[in-house]
JSON list of C-alpha atoms and ligand atoms in Angstrom, two decimals:
[
{"chain": "E", "resi": 24, "resn": "MET", "atom": "CA", "xyz": [-71.20, 38.65, -16.09]},
{"chain": "E", "resi": 25, "resn": "PHE", "atom": "CA", "xyz": [-69.07, 35.62, -15.50]},
{"chain": "E", "resi": 26, "resn": "ASP", "atom": "CA", "xyz": [-68.07, 35.86, -11.52]},
{"chain": "E", "resi": 27, "resn": "PHE", "atom": "CA", "xyz": [-65.02, 33.32, -11.02]},
{"chain": "E", "resi": 28, "resn": "ALA", "atom": "CA", "xyz": [-62.38, 33.85, -8.52]},
{"chain": "E", "resi": 29, "resn": "PRO", "atom": "CA", "xyz": [-60.51, 31.40, -6.36]},
{"chain": "E", "resi": 30, "resn": "GLU", "atom": "CA", "xyz": [-61.14, 30.77, -2.63]},
{"chain": "E", "resi": 31, "resn": "PRO", "atom": "CA", "xyz": [-58.91, 33.62, -0.60]},
{"chain": "E", "resi": 32, "resn": "ARG", "atom": "CA", "xyz": [-57.59, 30.86, 0.94]},
{"chain": "E", "resi": 33, "resn": "ALA", "atom": "CA", "xyz": [-56.95, 28.78, -1.86]},
{"chain": "E", "resi": 34, "resn": "SER", "atom": "CA", "xyz": [-53.54, 27.27, -2.87]},
{"chain": "E", "resi": 35, "resn": "GLY", "atom": "CA", "xyz": [-51.40, 24.26, -4.63]},
{"chain": "E", "resi": 36, "resn": "PRO", "atom": "CA", "xyz": [-53.65, 21.61, -5.72]},
{"chain": "E", "resi": 37, "resn": "GLU", "atom": "CA", "xyz": [-56.44, 23.40, -4.22]},
{"chain": "E", "resi": 38, "resn": "LEU", "atom": "CA", "xyz": [-56.08, 26.26, -6.37]},
{"chain": "E", "resi": 39, "resn": "TYR", "atom": "CA", "xyz": [-55.53, 24.73, -9.16]},
{"chain": "E", "resi": 40, "resn": "ASP", "atom": "CA", "xyz": [-58.31, 22.19, -9.05]},
{"chain": "E", "resi": 41, "resn": "SER", "atom": "CA", "xyz": [-60.46, 25.12, -8.42]},
{"chain": "E", "resi": 42, "resn": "LEU", "atom": "CA", "xyz": [-59.01, 26.61, -11.78]},
{"chain": "E", "resi": 43, "resn": "ALA", "atom": "CA", "xyz": [-59.46, 23.84, -14.23]},
{"chain": "E", "resi": 44, "resn": "LYS", "atom": "CA", "xyz": [-63.13, 23.50, -13.07]},
{"chain": "E", "resi": 45, "resn": "ALA", "atom": "CA", "xyz": [-63.56, 27.18, -13.84]},
{"chain": "E", "resi": 46, "resn": "ALA", "atom": "CA", "xyz": [-61.81, 27.14, -16.84]},
{"chain": "E", "resi": 47, "resn": "ALA", "atom": "CA", "xyz": [-64.10, 23.84, -18.16]},
{"chain": "E", "resi": 48, "resn": "ALA", "atom": "CA", "xyz": [-66.85, 25.85, -16.73]},
{"chain": "E", "resi": 49, "resn": "LEU", "atom": "CA", "xyz": [-65.85, 29.00, -18.93]},
{"chain": "E", "resi": 50, "resn": "VAL", "atom": "CA", "xyz": [-65.38, 27.56, -21.97]},
{"chain": "E", "resi": 51, "resn": "GLU", "atom": "CA", "xyz": [-68.42, 25.18, -22.08]},
{"chain": "E", "resi": 52, "resn": "GLY", "atom": "CA", "xyz": [-70.77, 25.93, -25.32]},
{"chain": "E", "resi": 53, "resn": "GLU", "atom": "CA", "xyz": [-68.31, 28.27, -26.78]},
{"chain": "E", "resi": 54, "resn": "ARG", "atom": "CA", "xyz": [-66.63, 27.17, -30.10]},
{"chain": "E", "resi": 55, "resn": "ASP", "atom": "CA", "xyz": [-64.74, 30.21, -31.11]},
{"chain": "E", "resi": 56, "resn": "GLY", "atom": "CA", "xyz": [-61.22, 29.04, -29.38]},
{"chain": "E", "resi": 57, "resn": "VAL", "atom": "CA", "xyz": [-59.86, 32.63, -29.48]},
{"chain": "E", "resi": 58, "resn": "ALA", "atom": "CA", "xyz": [-62.50, 33.88, -27.47]},
{"chain": "E", "resi": 59, "resn": "ASN", "atom": "CA", "xyz": [-62.14, 30.90, -25.17]},
{"chain": "E", "resi": 60, "resn": "MET", "atom": "CA", "xyz": [-58.10, 31.02, -25.07]},
{"chain": "E", "resi": 61, "resn": "ALA", "atom": "CA", "xyz": [-58.56, 35.04, -23.82]},
{"chain": "E", "resi": 62, "resn": "ASN", "atom": "CA", "xyz": [-61.00, 34.17, -21.07]},
{"chain": "E", "resi": 63, "resn": "VAL", "atom": "CA", "xyz": [-58.73, 31.16, -19.73]},
{"chain": "E", "resi": 64, "resn": "ALA", "atom": "CA", "xyz": [-55.48, 33.47, -20.13]},
{"chain": "E", "resi": 65, "resn": "ALA", "atom": "CA", "xyz": [-57.51, 35.87, -17.79]},
{"chain": "E", "resi": 66, "resn": "LEU", "atom": "CA", "xyz": [-58.43, 32.95, -15.41]},
{"chain": "E", "resi": 67, "resn": "ILE", "atom": "CA", "xyz": [-55.07, 31.88, -15.08]},
{"chain": "E", "resi": 68, "resn": "TRP", "atom": "CA", "xyz": [-54.11, 35.59, -14.07]},
{"chain": "E", "resi": 69, "resn": "GLN", "atom": "CA", "xyz": [-57.13, 35.59, -12.00]},
{"chain": "E", "resi": 70, "resn": "TYR", "atom": "CA", "xyz": [-56.15, 32.60, -10.03]},
{"chain": "E", "resi": 71, "resn": "VAL", "atom": "CA", "xyz": [-51.91, 32.13, -10.26]},
{"chain": "E", "resi": 72, "resn": "PRO", "atom": "CA", "xyz": [-49.86, 34.47, -8.09]},
{"chain": "E", "resi": 73, "resn": "GLU", "atom": "CA", "xyz": [-46.75, 36.18, -8.87]},
{"chain": "E", "resi": 74, "resn": "LEU", "atom": "CA", "xyz": [-46.95, 36.28, -13.15]},
{"chain": "E", "resi": 75, "resn": "ASN", "atom": "CA", "xyz": [-45.91, 39.09, -15.05]},
{"chain": "E", "resi": 76, "resn": "TRP", "atom": "CA", "xyz": [-47.05, 37.20, -18.11]},
{"chain": "E", "resi": 77, "resn": "ALA", "atom": "CA", "xyz": [-49.66, 34.11, -18.80]},
{"chain": "E", "resi": 78, "resn": "GLY", "atom": "CA", "xyz": [-50.95, 32.95, -22.07]},
{"chain": "E", "resi": 79, "resn": "PHE", "atom": "CA", "xyz": [-51.28, 30.84, -24.98]},
{"chain": "E", "resi": 80, "resn": "TYR", "atom": "CA", "xyz": [-48.76, 30.09, -28.47]},
{"chain": "E", "resi": 81, "resn": "ARG", "atom": "CA", "xyz": [-50.87, 28.16, -30.86]},
{"chain": "E", "resi": 82, "resn": "MET", "atom": "CA", "xyz": [-49.35, 25.77, -33.62]},
{"chain": "E", "resi": 83, "resn": "ALA", "atom": "CA", "xyz": [-49.97, 27.32, -36.99]},
{"chain": "E", "resi": 84, "resn": "GLU", "atom": "CA", "xyz": [-48.10, 26.09, -40.09]},
{"chain": "E", "resi": 85, "resn": "GLY", "atom": "CA", "xyz": [-45.48, 24.21, -38.37]},
{"chain": "E", "resi": 86, "resn": "GLU", "atom": "CA", "xyz": [-44.33, 27.03, -35.73]},
{"chain": "E", "resi": 87, "resn": "LEU", "atom": "CA", "xyz": [-45.71, 28.56, -32.56]},
{"chain": "E", "resi": 88, "resn": "VAL", "atom": "CA", "xyz": [-47.62, 31.84, -33.08]},
{"chain": "E", "resi": 89, "resn": "LEU", "atom": "CA", "xyz": [-48.90, 34.05, -29.98]},
{"chain": "E", "resi": 90, "resn": "GLY", "atom": "CA", "xyz": [-52.37, 33.63, -29.03]},
{"chain": "E", "resi": 91, "resn": "PRO", "atom": "CA", "xyz": [-54.51, 35.26, -26.07]},
{"chain": "E", "resi": 92, "resn": "PHE", "atom": "CA", "xyz": [-52.45, 36.39, -23.14]},
{"chain": "E", "resi": 93, "resn": "ILE", "atom": "CA", "xyz": [-51.85, 39.07, -20.23]},
{"chain": "E", "resi": 94, "resn": "GLY", "atom": "CA", "xyz": [-48.62, 40.64, -19.88]},
{"chain": "E", "resi": 95, "resn": "LYS", "atom": "CA", "xyz": [-46.54, 42.62, -21.71]},
{"chain": "E", "resi": 96, "resn": "PRO", "atom": "CA", "xyz": [-46.37, 42.61, -25.87]},
{"chain": "E", "resi": 97, "resn": "ALA", "atom": "CA", "xyz": [-44.73, 39.23, -26.66]},
{"chain": "E", "resi": 98, "resn": "CYS", "atom": "CA", "xyz": [-42.43, 37.80, -29.54]},
{"chain": "E", "resi": 99, "resn": "LEU", "atom": "CA", "xyz": [-44.83, 36.80, -32.15]},
{"chain": "E", "resi": 100, "resn": "ARG", "atom": "CA", "xyz": [-43.80, 33.34, -33.48]},
{"chain": "E", "resi": 101, "resn": "ILE", "atom": "CA", "xyz": [-41.24, 31.09, -32.32]},
{"chain": "E", "resi": 102, "resn": "ALA", "atom": "CA", "xyz": [-39.77, 28.19, -34.20]},
{"chain": "E", "resi": 103, "resn": "LEU", "atom": "CA", "xyz": [-40.22, 24.64, -32.67]},
{"chain": "E", "resi": 104, "resn": "GLY", "atom": "CA", "xyz": [-37.22, 23.63, -30.49]},
{"chain": "E", "resi": 105, "resn": "SER", "atom": "CA", "xyz": [-36.58, 27.22, -29.72]},
{"chain": "E", "resi": 106, "resn": "GLY", "atom": "CA", "xyz": [-36.39, 28.48, -26.02]},
{"chain": "E", "resi": 107, "resn": "VAL", "atom": "CA", "xyz": [-38.94, 27.12, -23.81]},
{"chain": "E", "resi": 108, "resn": "CYS", "atom": "CA", "xyz": [-42.15, 27.41, -25.95]},
{"chain": "E", "resi": 109, "resn": "GLY", "atom": "CA", "xyz": [-40.72, 25.94, -28.45]},
{"chain": "E", "resi": 110, "resn": "THR", "atom": "CA", "xyz": [-39.23, 22.61, -26.73]},
{"chain": "E", "resi": 111, "resn": "ALA", "atom": "CA", "xyz": [-42.11, 22.29, -24.81]},
{"chain": "E", "resi": 112, "resn": "ALA", "atom": "CA", "xyz": [-43.92, 22.16, -28.48]},
{"chain": "E", "resi": 113, "resn": "LEU", "atom": "CA", "xyz": [-41.32, 20.10, -30.19]},
{"chain": "E", "resi": 114, "resn": "SER", "atom": "CA", "xyz": [-40.92, 17.50, -27.40]},
{"chain": "E", "resi": 115, "resn": "GLY", "atom": "CA", "xyz": [-44.97, 17.69, -26.23]},
{"chain": "E", "resi": 116, "resn": "LYS", "atom": "CA", "xyz": [-43.35, 17.08, -22.48]},
{"chain": "E", "resi": 117, "resn": "THR", "atom": "CA", "xyz": [-43.71, 20.09, -20.17]},
{"chain": "E", "resi": 118, "resn": "GLN", "atom": "CA", "xyz": [-40.84, 22.92, -19.09]},
{"chain": "E", "resi": 119, "resn": "CYS", "atom": "CA", "xyz": [-40.63, 23.96, -15.84]},
{"chain": "E", "resi": 120, "resn": "VAL", "atom": "CA", "xyz": [-37.74, 26.26, -15.64]},
{"chain": "E", "resi": 121, "resn": "PRO", "atom": "CA", "xyz": [-36.44, 27.73, -12.32]},
{"chain": "E", "resi": 122, "resn": "ASP", "atom": "CA", "xyz": [-33.87, 30.09, -13.73]},
{"chain": "E", "resi": 123, "resn": "VAL", "atom": "CA", "xyz": [-35.07, 31.43, -17.79]},
{"chain": "E", "resi": 124, "resn": "HIS", "atom": "CA", "xyz": [-31.59, 32.72, -17.80]},
{"chain": "E", "resi": 125, "resn": "ALA", "atom": "CA", "xyz": [-29.38, 29.08, -17.83]},
{"chain": "E", "resi": 126, "resn": "PHE", "atom": "CA", "xyz": [-32.11, 27.86, -20.33]},
{"chain": "E", "resi": 127, "resn": "PRO", "atom": "CA", "xyz": [-30.24, 27.34, -23.71]},
{"chain": "E", "resi": 128, "resn": "GLY", "atom": "CA", "xyz": [-32.29, 29.34, -26.62]},
{"chain": "E", "resi": 129, "resn": "HIS", "atom": "CA", "xyz": [-34.01, 31.21, -23.80]},
{"chain": "E", "resi": 130, "resn": "ILE", "atom": "CA", "xyz": [-36.39, 33.91, -25.45]},
{"chain": "E", "resi": 131, "resn": "ALA", "atom": "CA", "xyz": [-36.81, 37.05, -23.31]},
{"chain": "E", "resi": 132, "resn": "CYS", "atom": "CA", "xyz": [-39.69, 38.76, -24.50]},
{"chain": "E", "resi": 133, "resn": "ASP", "atom": "CA", "xyz": [-39.84, 40.36, -20.80]},
{"chain": "E", "resi": 134, "resn": "ALA", "atom": "CA", "xyz": [-37.00, 41.53, -19.14]},
{"chain": "E", "resi": 135, "resn": "ALA", "atom": "CA", "xyz": [-38.60, 40.84, -15.83]},
{"chain": "E", "resi": 136, "resn": "SER", "atom": "CA", "xyz": [-38.94, 36.96, -16.36]},
{"chain": "E", "resi": 137, "resn": "ARG", "atom": "CA", "xyz": [-37.06, 35.04, -14.33]},
{"chain": "E", "resi": 138, "resn": "SER", "atom": "CA", "xyz": [-38.87, 31.51, -14.44]},
{"chain": "E", "resi": 139, "resn": "GLU", "atom": "CA", "xyz": [-41.16, 30.20, -16.58]},
{"chain": "E", "resi": 140, "resn": "LEU", "atom": "CA", "xyz": [-43.84, 27.36, -17.13]},
{"chain": "E", "resi": 141, "resn": "VAL", "atom": "CA", "xyz": [-44.94, 26.00, -20.44]},
{"chain": "E", "resi": 142, "resn": "VAL", "atom": "CA", "xyz": [-47.32, 23.40, -20.50]},
{"chain": "E", "resi": 143, "resn": "PRO", "atom": "CA", "xyz": [-48.61, 21.54, -24.10]},
{"chain": "E", "resi": 144, "resn": "VAL", "atom": "CA", "xyz": [-51.62, 21.38, -25.22]},
{"chain": "E", "resi": 145, "resn": "LYS", "atom": "CA", "xyz": [-52.68, 18.35, -26.96]},
{"chain": "E", "resi": 146, "resn": "ARG", "atom": "CA", "xyz": [-55.35, 17.29, -29.05]},
{"chain": "E", "resi": 147, "resn": "ASN", "atom": "CA", "xyz": [-55.69, 13.76, -30.26]},
{"chain": "E", "resi": 148, "resn": "GLY", "atom": "CA", "xyz": [-51.89, 13.08, -29.50]},
{"chain": "E", "resi": 149, "resn": "ALA", "atom": "CA", "xyz": [-50.84, 16.22, -31.45]},
{"chain": "E", "resi": 150, "resn": "VAL", "atom": "CA", "xyz": [-49.49, 19.59, -29.94]},
{"chain": "E", "resi": 151, "resn": "ILE", "atom": "CA", "xyz": [-52.33, 22.09, -31.05]},
{"chain": "E", "resi": 152, "resn": "ALA", "atom": "CA", "xyz": [-50.84, 25.08, -28.68]},
{"chain": "E", "resi": 153, "resn": "VAL", "atom": "CA", "xyz": [-48.61, 25.68, -25.35]},
{"chain": "E", "resi": 154, "resn": "ILE", "atom": "CA", "xyz": [-49.73, 27.69, -22.01]},
{"chain": "E", "resi": 155, "resn": "ASP", "atom": "CA", "xyz": [-46.77, 29.61, -21.20]},
{"chain": "E", "resi": 156, "resn": "LEU", "atom": "CA", "xyz": [-46.65, 31.52, -17.76]},
{"chain": "E", "resi": 157, "resn": "ASP", "atom": "CA", "xyz": [-43.74, 33.72, -16.70]},
{"chain": "E", "resi": 158, "resn": "SER", "atom": "CA", "xyz": [-42.87, 34.47, -13.14]},
{"chain": "E", "resi": 159, "resn": "PRO", "atom": "CA", "xyz": [-40.43, 37.68, -11.82]},
{"chain": "E", "resi": 160, "resn": "LYS", "atom": "CA", "xyz": [-39.45, 35.54, -8.66]},
{"chain": "E", "resi": 161, "resn": "SER", "atom": "CA", "xyz": [-36.89, 32.40, -9.43]},
{"chain": "E", "resi": 162, "resn": "GLY", "atom": "CA", "xyz": [-37.84, 29.11, -9.05]},
{"chain": "E", "resi": 163, "resn": "ARG", "atom": "CA", "xyz": [-41.53, 30.11, -8.76]},
{"chain": "E", "resi": 164, "resn": "PHE", "atom": "CA", "xyz": [-42.90, 27.05, -10.02]},
{"chain": "E", "resi": 165, "resn": "GLY", "atom": "CA", "xyz": [-42.82, 23.52, -9.10]},
{"chain": "E", "resi": 166, "resn": "ASP", "atom": "CA", "xyz": [-44.24, 19.87, -9.55]},
{"chain": "E", "resi": 167, "resn": "VAL", "atom": "CA", "xyz": [-47.87, 21.32, -8.31]},
{"chain": "E", "resi": 168, "resn": "ASP", "atom": "CA", "xyz": [-48.02, 23.96, -10.81]},
{"chain": "E", "resi": 169, "resn": "ALA", "atom": "CA", "xyz": [-47.10, 21.77, -13.40]},
{"chain": "E", "resi": 170, "resn": "GLN", "atom": "CA", "xyz": [-49.49, 19.23, -12.93]},
{"chain": "E", "resi": 171, "resn": "GLY", "atom": "CA", "xyz": [-52.23, 22.07, -12.35]},
{"chain": "E", "resi": 172, "resn": "ILE", "atom": "CA", "xyz": [-51.32, 23.39, -15.47]},
{"chain": "E", "resi": 173, "resn": "GLU", "atom": "CA", "xyz": [-51.69, 20.02, -17.32]},
{"chain": "E", "resi": 174, "resn": "ALA", "atom": "CA", "xyz": [-54.71, 19.14, -15.86]},
{"chain": "E", "resi": 175, "resn": "LEU", "atom": "CA", "xyz": [-55.93, 22.60, -16.98]},
{"chain": "E", "resi": 176, "resn": "ALA", "atom": "CA", "xyz": [-54.81, 22.00, -20.52]},
{"chain": "E", "resi": 177, "resn": "ALA", "atom": "CA", "xyz": [-56.48, 18.73, -20.67]},
{"chain": "E", "resi": 178, "resn": "ALA", "atom": "CA", "xyz": [-59.84, 20.22, -19.73]},
{"chain": "E", "resi": 179, "resn": "ILE", "atom": "CA", "xyz": [-59.60, 23.18, -22.38]},
{"chain": "E", "resi": 180, "resn": "SER", "atom": "CA", "xyz": [-58.38, 21.58, -25.22]},
{"chain": "E", "resi": 181, "resn": "GLU", "atom": "CA", "xyz": [-61.32, 20.31, -27.02]},
{"chain": "E", "resi": 182, "resn": "ALA", "atom": "CA", "xyz": [-62.30, 23.96, -26.89]},
{"chain": "E", "resi": 183, "resn": "ILE", "atom": "CA", "xyz": [-59.43, 26.16, -28.46]},
{"chain": "R", "resi": 25, "resn": "SME", "atom": "N1", "xyz": [-39.84, 32.95, -23.07]},
{"chain": "R", "resi": 25, "resn": "SME", "atom": "C1", "xyz": [-40.71, 32.26, -23.84]},
{"chain": "R", "resi": 25, "resn": "SME", "atom": "C2", "xyz": [-40.90, 33.11, -25.32]},
{"chain": "R", "resi": 25, "resn": "SME", "atom": "C3", "xyz": [-42.40, 33.59, -24.65]},
{"chain": "R", "resi": 25, "resn": "SME", "atom": "S1", "xyz": [-42.54, 34.85, -23.52]},
{"chain": "R", "resi": 25, "resn": "SME", "atom": "O1", "xyz": [-41.70, 34.41, -22.52]},
{"chain": "R", "resi": 25, "resn": "SME", "atom": "C4", "xyz": [-44.04, 35.08, -23.50]},
{"chain": "R", "resi": 25, "resn": "SME", "atom": "C5", "xyz": [-39.62, 30.94, -24.86]},
{"chain": "R", "resi": 25, "resn": "SME", "atom": "O2", "xyz": [-38.22, 31.02, -24.56]},
{"chain": "R", "resi": 25, "resn": "SME", "atom": "O3", "xyz": [-39.64, 30.20, -25.38]}
]
């Protein structure tokens, strides 16, 4: 049905450019946010190497609630300001954490996680969700990953 896959040699900005374009195409014309988040989580999993968790937490009634994801079952609700996700949601700023054990208040959903990238998804300036990526590798995420997932968040914010 859908045939999206990264170029075999793509990496860095090229990979994220391709990911954002594939995501925009995938959500085009579908108005159900859960369906779109599910497909985008699957797309991230397919494109971005070395992950053990990839998905969404949605803002609902003043806290983050688990959304579509790929990975082990995770915490259902996260208070604003709590953990990496709650910090990203409260501040509206991307959190790139090279060592989760050094992050005060990190919430361990999967013991395999060593580093984490959380990017707020904003609509009309308000945080409506976060995209959370976990890796079993320390220091997995850098500026290219943060900017790439920020571009992805912007590309899908009207569709989730
Ligand atoms: N580690 C996150 C919780 C979510 S899981 O990683 C899926 C945090 O500290 O907010």
